[in-house]
Coordinates of C-alpha atoms (C1' of nucleotides) in Angstrom, one line a residue:
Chain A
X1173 CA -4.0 -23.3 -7.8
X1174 CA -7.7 -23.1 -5.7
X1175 CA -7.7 -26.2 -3.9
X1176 CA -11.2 -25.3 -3.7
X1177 CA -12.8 -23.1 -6.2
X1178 CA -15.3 -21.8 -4.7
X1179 CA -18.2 -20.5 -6.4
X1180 CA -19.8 -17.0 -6.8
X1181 CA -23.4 -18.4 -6.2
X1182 CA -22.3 -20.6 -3.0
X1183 CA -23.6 -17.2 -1.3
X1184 CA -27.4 -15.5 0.0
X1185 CA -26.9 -11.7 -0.4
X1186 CA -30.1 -10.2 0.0
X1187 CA -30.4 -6.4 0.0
X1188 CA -33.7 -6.2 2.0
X1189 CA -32.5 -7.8 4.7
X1190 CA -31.9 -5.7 8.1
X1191 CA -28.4 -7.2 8.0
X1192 CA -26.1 -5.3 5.9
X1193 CA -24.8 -7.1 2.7
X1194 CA -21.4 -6.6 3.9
X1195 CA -22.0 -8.5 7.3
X1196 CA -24.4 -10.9 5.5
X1197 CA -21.3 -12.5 3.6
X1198 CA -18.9 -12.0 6.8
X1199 CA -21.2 -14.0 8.8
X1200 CA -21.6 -16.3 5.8
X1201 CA -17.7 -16.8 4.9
X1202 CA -17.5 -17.4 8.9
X1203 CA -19.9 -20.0 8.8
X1204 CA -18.5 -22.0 5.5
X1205 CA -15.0 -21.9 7.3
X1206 CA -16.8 -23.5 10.7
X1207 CA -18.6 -25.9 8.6
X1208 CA -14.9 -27.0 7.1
X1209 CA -16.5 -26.0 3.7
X1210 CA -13.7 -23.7 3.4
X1211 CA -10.5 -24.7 4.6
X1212 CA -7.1 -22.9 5.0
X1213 CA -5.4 -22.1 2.2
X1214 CA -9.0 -22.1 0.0
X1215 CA -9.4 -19.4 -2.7
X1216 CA -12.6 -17.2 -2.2
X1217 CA -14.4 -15.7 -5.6
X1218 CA -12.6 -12.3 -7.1
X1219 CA -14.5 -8.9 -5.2
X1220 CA -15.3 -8.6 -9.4
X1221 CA -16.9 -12.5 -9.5
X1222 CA -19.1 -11.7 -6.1
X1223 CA -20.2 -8.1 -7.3
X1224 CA -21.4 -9.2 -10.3
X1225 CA -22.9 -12.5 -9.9
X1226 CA -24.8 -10.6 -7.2
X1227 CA -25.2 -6.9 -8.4
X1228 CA -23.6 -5.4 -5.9
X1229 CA -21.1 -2.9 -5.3
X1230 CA -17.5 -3.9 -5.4
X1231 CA -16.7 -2.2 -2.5
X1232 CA -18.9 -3.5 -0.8
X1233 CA -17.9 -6.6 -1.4
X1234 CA -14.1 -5.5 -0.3
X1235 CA -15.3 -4.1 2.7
X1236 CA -16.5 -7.2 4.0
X1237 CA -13.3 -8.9 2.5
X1238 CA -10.9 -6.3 4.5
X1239 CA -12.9 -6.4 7.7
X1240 CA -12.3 -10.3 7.6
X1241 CA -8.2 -9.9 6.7
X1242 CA -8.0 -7.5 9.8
X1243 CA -9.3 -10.2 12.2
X1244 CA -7.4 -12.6 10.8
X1245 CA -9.7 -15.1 8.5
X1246 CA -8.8 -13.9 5.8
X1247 CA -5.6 -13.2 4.1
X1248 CA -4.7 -10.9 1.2
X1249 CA -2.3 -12.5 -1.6
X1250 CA -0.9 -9.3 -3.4
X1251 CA -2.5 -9.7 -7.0
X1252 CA -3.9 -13.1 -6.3
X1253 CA -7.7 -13.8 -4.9
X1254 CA -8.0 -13.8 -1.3
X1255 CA -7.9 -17.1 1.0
X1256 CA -9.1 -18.4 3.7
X1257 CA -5.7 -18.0 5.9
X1258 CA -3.7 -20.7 7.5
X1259 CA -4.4 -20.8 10.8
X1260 CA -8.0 -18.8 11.2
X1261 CA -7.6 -16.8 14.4
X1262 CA -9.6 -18.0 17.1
X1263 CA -11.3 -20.3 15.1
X1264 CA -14.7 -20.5 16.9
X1265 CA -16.4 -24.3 16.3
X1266 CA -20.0 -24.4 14.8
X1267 CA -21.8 -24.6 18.1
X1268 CA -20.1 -21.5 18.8
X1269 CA -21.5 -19.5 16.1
X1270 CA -24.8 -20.4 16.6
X1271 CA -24.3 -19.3 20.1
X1272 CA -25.8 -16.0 19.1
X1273 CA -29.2 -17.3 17.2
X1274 CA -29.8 -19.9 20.6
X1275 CA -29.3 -17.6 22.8
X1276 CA -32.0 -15.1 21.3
X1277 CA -34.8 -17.5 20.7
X1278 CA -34.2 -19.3 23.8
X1279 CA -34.4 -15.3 25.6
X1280 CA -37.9 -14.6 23.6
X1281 CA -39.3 -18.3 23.8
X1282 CA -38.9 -17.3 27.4
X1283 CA -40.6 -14.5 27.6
X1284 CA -43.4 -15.6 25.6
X1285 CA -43.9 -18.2 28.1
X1286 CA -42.9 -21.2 26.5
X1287 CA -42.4 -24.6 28.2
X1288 CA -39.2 -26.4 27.1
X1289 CA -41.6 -29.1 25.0
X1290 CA -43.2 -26.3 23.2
X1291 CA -40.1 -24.8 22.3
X1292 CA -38.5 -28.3 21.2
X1293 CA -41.9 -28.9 18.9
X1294 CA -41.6 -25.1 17.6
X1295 CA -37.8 -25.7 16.0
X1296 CA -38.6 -28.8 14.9
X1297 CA -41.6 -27.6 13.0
X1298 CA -39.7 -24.7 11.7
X1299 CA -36.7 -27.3 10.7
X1300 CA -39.0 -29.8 8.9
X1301 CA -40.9 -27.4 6.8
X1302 CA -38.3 -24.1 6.5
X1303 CA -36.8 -26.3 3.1
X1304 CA -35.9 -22.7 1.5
X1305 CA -34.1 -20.6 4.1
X1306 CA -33.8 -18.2 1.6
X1307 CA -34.9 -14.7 1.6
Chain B
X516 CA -55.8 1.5 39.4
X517 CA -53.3 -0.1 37.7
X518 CA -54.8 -4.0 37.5
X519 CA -50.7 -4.9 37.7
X520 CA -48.3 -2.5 38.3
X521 CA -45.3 -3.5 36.3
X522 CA -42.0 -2.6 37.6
X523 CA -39.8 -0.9 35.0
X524 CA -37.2 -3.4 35.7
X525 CA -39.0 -5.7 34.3
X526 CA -37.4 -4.9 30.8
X527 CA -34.1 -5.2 29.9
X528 CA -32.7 -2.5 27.8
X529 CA -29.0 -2.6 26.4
X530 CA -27.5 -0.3 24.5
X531 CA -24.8 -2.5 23.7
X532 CA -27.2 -4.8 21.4
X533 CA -27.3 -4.2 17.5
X534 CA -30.9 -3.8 18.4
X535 CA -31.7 -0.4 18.7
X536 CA -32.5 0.3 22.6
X537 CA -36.7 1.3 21.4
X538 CA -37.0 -1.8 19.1
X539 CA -35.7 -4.0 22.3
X540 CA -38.3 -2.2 23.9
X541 CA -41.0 -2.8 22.0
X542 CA -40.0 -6.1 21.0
X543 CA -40.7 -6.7 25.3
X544 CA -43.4 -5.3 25.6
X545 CA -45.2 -7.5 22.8
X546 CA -44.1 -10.7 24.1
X547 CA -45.1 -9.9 27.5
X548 CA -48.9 -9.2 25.8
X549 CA -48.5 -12.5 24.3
X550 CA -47.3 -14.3 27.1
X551 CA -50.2 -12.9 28.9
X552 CA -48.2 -11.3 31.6
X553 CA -49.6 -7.4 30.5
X554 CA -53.0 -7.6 29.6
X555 CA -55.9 -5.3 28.0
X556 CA -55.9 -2.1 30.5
X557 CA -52.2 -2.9 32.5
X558 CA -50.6 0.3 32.7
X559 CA -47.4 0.5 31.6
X560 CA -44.6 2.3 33.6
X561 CA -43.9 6.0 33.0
X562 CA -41.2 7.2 30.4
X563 CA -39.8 9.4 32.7
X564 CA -39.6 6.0 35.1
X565 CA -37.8 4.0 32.3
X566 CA -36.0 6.3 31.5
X567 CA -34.0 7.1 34.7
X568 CA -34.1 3.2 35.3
X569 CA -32.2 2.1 32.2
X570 CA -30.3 5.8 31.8
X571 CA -31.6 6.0 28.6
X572 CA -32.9 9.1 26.9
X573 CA -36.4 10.0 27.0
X574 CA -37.2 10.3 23.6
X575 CA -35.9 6.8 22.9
X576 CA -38.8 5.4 25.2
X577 CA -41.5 7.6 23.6
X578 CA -41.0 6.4 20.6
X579 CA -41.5 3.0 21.0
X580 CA -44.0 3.8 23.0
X581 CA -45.6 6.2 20.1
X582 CA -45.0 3.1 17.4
X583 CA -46.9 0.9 19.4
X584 CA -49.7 2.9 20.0
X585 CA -50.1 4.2 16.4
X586 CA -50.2 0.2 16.1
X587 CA -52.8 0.0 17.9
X588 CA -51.5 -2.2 21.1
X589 CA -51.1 1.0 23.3
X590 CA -53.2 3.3 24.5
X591 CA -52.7 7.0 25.4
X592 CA -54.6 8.2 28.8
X593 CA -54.6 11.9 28.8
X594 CA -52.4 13.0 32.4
X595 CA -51.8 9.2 33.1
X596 CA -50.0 6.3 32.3
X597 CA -50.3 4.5 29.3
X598 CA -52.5 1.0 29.5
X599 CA -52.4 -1.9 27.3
X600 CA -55.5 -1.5 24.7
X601 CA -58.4 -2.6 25.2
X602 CA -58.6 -5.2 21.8
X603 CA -55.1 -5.7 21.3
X604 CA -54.9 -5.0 17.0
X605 CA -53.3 -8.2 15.4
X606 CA -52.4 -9.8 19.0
X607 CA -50.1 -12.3 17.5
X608 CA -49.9 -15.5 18.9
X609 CA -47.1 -16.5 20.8
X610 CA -46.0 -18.9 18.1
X611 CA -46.5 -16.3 15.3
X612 CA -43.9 -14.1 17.2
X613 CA -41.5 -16.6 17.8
X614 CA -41.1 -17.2 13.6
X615 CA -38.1 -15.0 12.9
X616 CA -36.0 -16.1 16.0
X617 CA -36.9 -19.8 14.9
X618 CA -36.3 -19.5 11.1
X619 CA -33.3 -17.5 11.4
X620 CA -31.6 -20.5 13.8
X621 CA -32.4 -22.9 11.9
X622 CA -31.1 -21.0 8.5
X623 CA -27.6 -20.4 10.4
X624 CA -27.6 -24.2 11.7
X625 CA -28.0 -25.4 7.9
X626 CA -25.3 -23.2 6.7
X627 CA -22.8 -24.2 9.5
X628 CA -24.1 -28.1 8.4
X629 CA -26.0 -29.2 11.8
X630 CA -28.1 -32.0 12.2
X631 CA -31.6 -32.1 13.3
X632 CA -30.6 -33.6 16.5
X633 CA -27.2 -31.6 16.8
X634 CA -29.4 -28.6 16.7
X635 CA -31.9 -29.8 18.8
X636 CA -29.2 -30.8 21.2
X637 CA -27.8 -27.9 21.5
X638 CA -30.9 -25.7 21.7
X639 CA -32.0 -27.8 25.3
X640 CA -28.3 -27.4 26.5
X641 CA -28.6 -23.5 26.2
X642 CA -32.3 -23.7 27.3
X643 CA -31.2 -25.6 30.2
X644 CA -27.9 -23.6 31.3
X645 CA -28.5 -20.5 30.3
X646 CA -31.2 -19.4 33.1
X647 CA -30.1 -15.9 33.0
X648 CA -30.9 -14.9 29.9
X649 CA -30.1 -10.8 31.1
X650 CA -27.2 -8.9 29.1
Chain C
X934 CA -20.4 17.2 27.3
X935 CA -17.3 17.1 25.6
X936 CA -15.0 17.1 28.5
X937 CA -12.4 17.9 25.5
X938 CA -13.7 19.4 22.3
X939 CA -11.1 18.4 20.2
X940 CA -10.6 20.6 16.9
X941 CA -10.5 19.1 14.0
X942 CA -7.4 21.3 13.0
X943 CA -6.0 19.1 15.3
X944 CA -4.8 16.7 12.7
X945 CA -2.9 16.3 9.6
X946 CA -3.9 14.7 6.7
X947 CA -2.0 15.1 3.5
X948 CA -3.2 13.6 0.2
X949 CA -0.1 13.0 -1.1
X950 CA 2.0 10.8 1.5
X951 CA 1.8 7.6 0.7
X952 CA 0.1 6.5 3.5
X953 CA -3.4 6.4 3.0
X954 CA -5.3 9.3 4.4
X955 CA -7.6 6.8 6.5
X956 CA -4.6 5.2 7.9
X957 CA -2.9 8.5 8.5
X958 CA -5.9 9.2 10.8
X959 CA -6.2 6.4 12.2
X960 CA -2.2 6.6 13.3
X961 CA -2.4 10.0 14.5
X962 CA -5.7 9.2 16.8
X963 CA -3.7 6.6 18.5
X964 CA -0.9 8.6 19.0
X965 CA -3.0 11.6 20.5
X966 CA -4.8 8.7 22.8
X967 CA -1.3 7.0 23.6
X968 CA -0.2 11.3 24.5
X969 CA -3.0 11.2 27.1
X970 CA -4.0 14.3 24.6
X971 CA -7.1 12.3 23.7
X972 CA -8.4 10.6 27.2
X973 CA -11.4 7.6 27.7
X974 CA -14.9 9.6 27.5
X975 CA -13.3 12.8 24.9
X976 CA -15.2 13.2 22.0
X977 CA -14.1 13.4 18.8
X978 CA -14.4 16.0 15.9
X979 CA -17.7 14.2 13.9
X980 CA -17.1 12.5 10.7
X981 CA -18.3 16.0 8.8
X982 CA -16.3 18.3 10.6
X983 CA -13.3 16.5 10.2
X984 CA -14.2 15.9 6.5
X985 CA -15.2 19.5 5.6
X986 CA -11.9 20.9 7.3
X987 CA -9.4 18.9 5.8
X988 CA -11.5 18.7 2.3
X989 CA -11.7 14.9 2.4
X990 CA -14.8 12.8 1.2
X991 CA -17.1 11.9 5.2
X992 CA -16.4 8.2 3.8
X993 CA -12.5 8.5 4.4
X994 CA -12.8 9.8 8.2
X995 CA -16.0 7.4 8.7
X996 CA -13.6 4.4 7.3
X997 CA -10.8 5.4 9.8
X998 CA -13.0 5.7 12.7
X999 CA -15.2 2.3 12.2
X1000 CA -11.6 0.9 12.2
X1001 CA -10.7 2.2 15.4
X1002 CA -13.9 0.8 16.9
X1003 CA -14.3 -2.9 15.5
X1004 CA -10.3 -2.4 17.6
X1005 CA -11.7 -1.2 20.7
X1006 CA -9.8 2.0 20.8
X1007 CA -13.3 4.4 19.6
X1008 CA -16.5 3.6 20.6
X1009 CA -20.1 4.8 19.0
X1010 CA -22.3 6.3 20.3
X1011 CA -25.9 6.2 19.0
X1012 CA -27.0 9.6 17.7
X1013 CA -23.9 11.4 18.8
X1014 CA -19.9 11.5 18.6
X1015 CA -17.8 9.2 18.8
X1016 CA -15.5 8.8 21.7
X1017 CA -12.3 7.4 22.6
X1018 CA -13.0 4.1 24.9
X1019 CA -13.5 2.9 28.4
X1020 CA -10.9 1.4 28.7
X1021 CA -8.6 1.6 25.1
X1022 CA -8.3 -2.3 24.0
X1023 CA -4.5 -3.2 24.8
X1024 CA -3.4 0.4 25.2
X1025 CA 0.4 0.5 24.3
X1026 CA 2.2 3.4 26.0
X1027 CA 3.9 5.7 23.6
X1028 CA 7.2 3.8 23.3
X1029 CA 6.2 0.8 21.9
X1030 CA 3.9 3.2 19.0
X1031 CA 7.4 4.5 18.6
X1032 CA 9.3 1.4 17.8
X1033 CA 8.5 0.6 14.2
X1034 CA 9.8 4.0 13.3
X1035 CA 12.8 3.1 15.7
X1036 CA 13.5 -0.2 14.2
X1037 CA 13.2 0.8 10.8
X1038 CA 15.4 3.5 11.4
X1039 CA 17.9 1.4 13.1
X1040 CA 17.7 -1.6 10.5
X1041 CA 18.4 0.9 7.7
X1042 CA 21.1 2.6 9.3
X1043 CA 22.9 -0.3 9.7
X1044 CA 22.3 -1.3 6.1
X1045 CA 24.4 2.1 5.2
X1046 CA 26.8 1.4 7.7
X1047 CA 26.4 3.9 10.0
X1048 CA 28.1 4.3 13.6
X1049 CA 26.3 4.2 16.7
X1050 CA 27.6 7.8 17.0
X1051 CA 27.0 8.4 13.4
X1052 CA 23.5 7.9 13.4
X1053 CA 22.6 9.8 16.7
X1054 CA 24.0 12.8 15.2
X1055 CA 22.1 12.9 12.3
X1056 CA 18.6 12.1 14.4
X1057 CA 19.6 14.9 16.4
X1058 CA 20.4 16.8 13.5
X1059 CA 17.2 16.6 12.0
X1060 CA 14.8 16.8 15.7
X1061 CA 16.7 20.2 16.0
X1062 CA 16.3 21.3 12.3
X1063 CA 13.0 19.4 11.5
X1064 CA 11.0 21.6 13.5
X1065 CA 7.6 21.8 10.8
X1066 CA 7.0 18.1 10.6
X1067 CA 4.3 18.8 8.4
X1068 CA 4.4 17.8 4.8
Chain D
X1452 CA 34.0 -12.3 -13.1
X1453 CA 32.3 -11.4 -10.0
X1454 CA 34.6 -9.2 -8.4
X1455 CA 32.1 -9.8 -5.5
X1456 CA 29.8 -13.0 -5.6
X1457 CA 26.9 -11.1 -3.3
X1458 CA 25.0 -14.2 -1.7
X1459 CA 21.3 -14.6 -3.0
X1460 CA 20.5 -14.3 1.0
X1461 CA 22.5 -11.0 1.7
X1462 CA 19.0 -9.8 1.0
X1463 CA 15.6 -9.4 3.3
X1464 CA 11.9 -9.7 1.7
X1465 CA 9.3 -10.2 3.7
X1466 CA 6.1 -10.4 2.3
X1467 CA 4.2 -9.3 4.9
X1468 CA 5.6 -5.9 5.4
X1469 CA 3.6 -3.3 4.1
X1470 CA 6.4 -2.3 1.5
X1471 CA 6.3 -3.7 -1.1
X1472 CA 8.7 -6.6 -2.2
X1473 CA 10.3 -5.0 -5.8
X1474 CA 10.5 -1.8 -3.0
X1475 CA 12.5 -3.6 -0.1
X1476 CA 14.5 -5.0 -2.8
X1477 CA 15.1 -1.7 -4.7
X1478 CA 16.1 -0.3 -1.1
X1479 CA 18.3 -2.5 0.3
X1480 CA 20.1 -2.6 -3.1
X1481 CA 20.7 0.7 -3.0
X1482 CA 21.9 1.1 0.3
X1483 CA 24.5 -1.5 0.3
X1484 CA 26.0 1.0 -2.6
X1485 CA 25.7 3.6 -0.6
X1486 CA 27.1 1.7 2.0
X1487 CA 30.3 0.6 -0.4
X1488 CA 29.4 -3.2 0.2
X1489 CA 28.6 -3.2 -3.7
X1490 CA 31.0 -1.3 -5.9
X1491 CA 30.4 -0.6 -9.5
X1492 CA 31.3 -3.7 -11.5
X1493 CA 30.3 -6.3 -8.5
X1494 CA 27.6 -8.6 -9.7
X1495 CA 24.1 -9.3 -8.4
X1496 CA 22.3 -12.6 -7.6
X1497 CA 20.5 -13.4 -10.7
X1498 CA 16.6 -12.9 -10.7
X1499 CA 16.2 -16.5 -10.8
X1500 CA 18.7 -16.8 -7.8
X1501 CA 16.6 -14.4 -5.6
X1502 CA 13.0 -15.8 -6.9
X1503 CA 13.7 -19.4 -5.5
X1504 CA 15.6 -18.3 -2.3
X1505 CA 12.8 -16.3 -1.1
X1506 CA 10.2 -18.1 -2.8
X1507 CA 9.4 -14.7 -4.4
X1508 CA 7.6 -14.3 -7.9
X1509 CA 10.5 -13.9 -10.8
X1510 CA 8.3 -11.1 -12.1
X1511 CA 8.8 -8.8 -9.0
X1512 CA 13.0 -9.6 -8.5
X1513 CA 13.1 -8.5 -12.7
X1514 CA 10.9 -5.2 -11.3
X1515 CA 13.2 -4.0 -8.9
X1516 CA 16.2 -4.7 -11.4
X1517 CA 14.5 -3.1 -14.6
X1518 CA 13.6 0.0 -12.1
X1519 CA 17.4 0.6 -11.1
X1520 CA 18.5 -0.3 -14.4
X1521 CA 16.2 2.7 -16.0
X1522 CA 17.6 4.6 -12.7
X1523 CA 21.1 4.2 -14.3
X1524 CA 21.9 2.5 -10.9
X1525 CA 22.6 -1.2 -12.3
X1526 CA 23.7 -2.4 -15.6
X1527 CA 22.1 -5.0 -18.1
X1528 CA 24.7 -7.1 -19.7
X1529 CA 23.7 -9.2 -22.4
X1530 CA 23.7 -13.0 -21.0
X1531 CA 25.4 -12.2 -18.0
X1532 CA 24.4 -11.1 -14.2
X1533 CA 23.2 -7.8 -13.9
X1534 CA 26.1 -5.4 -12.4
X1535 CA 26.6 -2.2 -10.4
X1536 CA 26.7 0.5 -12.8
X1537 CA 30.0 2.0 -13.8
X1538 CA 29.5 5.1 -12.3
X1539 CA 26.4 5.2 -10.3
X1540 CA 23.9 8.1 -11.3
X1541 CA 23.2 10.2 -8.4
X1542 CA 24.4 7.9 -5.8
X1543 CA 23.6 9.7 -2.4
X1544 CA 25.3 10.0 0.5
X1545 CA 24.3 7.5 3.3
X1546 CA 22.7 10.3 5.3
X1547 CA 20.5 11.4 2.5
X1548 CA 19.3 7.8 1.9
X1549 CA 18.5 7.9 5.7
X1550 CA 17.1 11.5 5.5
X1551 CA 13.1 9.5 5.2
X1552 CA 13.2 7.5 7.9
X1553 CA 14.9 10.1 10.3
X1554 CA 12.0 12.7 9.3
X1555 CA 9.4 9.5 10.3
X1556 CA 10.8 9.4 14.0
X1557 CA 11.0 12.7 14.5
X1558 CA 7.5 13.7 13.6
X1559 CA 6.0 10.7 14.9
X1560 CA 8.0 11.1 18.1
X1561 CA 6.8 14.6 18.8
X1562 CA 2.9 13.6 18.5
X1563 CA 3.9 11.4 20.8
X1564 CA 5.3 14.4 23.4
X1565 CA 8.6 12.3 23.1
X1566 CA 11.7 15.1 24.4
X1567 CA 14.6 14.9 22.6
X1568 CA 16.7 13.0 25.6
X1569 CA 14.0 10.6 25.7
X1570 CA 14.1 9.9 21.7
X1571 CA 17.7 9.7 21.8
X1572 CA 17.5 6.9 25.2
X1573 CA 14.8 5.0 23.2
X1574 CA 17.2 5.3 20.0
X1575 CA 20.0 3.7 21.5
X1576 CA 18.3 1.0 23.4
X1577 CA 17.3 -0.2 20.1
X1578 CA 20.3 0.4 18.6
X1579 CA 21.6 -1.6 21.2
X1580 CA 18.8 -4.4 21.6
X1581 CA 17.7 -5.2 17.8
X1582 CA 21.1 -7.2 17.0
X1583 CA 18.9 -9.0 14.5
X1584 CA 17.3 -7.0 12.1
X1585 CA 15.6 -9.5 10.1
X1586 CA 11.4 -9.8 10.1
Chain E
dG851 C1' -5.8 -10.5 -13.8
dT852 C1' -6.0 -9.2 -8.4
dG853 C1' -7.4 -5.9 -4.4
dG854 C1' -7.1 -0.8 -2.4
dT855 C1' -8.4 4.0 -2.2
dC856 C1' -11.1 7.8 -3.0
dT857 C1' -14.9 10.9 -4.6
dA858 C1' -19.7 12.7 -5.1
dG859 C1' -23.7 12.1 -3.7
dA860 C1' -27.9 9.7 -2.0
dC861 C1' -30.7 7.7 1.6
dC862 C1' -31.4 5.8 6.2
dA863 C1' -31.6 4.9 11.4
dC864 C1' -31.0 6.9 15.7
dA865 C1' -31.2 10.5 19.5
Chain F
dG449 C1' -27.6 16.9 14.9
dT450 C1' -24.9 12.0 14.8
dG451 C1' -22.9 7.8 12.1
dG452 C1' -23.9 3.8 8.6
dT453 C1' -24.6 1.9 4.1
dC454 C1' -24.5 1.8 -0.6
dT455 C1' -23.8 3.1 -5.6
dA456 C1' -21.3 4.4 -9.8
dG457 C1' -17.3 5.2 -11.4
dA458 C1' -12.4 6.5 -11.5
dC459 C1' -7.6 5.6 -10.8
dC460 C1' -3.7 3.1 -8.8
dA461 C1' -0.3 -0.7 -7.2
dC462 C1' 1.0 -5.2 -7.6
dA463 C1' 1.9 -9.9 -9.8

DNA sequence: GTGGTCTAGACCACA
DNA sequence: GTGGTCTAGACCACA
């Protein structure tokens, strides 16, 4: 039985993003299982659930599913949903996956000239009033 | 004369970034208006020059050369190089250009559960270590 | 330039194994790489030739060949063909592609009860007799 | 009575071979037959036997059965352990059973550029080498 | 019920 | 020209 059923709607696909849907729920699944929102062993929705709940394309969906199974997060269950598998591969912590997103603003806050205080000041702006990250 | 003749190393182009190579480009060339380091009537250097610096093709300099100056931040100078315009159209502040990078960190540190001071933390430990910010 | 222009007759793809036609692809790539018939910097055929040869939708080739490069073995190229890799990711030599056919073999000879002797003979058998591999 | 009580673990499934597990079951089956380790009359493991010894679903042992049963291979008798049928439908000959995986090799070893001596070393130091068959 | 594979065809970004 | 993404819809294997 799901240890953890996991609902359709715990996930932000948005089709006019640059980001492909398919990488949007990658990063997303990656970043539940980093969080320890999902653990080993925890059921993720039916490709059916997600593509309906967000009108998208079952395969597209899958692919994202498949792409995850071959580096190891994820593991297929012949006939059963897919979970998050025992021991995720190279399990990167948080601060690890938001290597990426640091890295870039610190690389254009740079450029843009700004001091370290301004910088500081700019996120925490951004944090305090950005309530609804979504879309 | 070129006011400040900008070396074409001064940008870093890699083709190994999900960027493509003339949005990276353009991207540069913006922040250095901002930042004040290219101003109205800078030349910029030749395509050819960029080019052959970064091994990149041509046509993938021209064009973000052509975006920006059908933008209105360019100029073209018949037989010579092009220059920074005169009134920079919708010169963004730094701040303003520093939005996406800041909202999409702080969307991916929500997701992966960080605190406002985790984040801030670990935003000042990459701005302080990671001095080279190239490749 | 393609320092090998591989055709796309070069390969074998049956609809009816039961191997999936992506997969048999993808298997046949890395056996032509692990060959040295396929070296770092060839090109290969482009997703349309290969599809419009073998009568396959572009999506089949294009899944096999994403595949290969989230691996390491391909790598993209922006505007033009995909080729095979620097330096192929973990590049096994062509006896250790060989070995799940050999251990399967071996494993299911012994099941049937068959010699040392017993079984060489019949491989031989069929390498000398076998000579169309195809179908 | 079991002329032969065959041990619930004379048999291999492994989940996380690409066969599948009613498959593995069906072909291991059939080749101890071939293989004269089960004769018509000797008795199989019961499905409930094989379910909880490899912690398989009951559903896919009663698969593999009902397929060999319809196959005239096995026999259903009414409250009692399935059995080796009487006289064994077209039972092959070992070699035709290993007819498949010799035609595998063979083509996969001349894509390769594998000669004949050198299949036949590699043949026989896995022969020699892969005592244990198992995973 | 679950996921996997494939087609036909559209549209897009990049060089 | 190149590959990437996506849809709509079909059919299949497995449990």
């Amino acid at each position: 039985m799901p240890a953890n059923p996991l609902s359709p709607a715990a996930f932000n696909l948005d089709p006019h993003l640059p980001d492909p849907i398919y990488r949007q729920l990658m990063a997303q699944i990656r970043r539940l299982i980093a969080a320890g929102q999902l653990r080993p062993g925890d059921e993720l929705p039916s490709v059916r659930a997600l593509a309906t709940t967000h009108a998208v394309n079952p395969m597209t969906i899958s692919r994202a599913f498949s792409q995850l199974e071959s580096e190891g997060v994820l593991q297929r269950n012949r006939g059963a949903a897919m979970t998050v598998a025992d021991t995720p591969v190279d399990s990167p912590d948080g601060l690890a996956l938001l290597q990426p997103a640091l890295r870039r603003l610190v690389s254009e806050a740079r450029q843009l000239g700004f001091s370290r205080e301004a910088l500081l000041l700019a996120l925490q702006d951004v944090y305090d009033n950005d309530k609804d990250p979504a879309s």
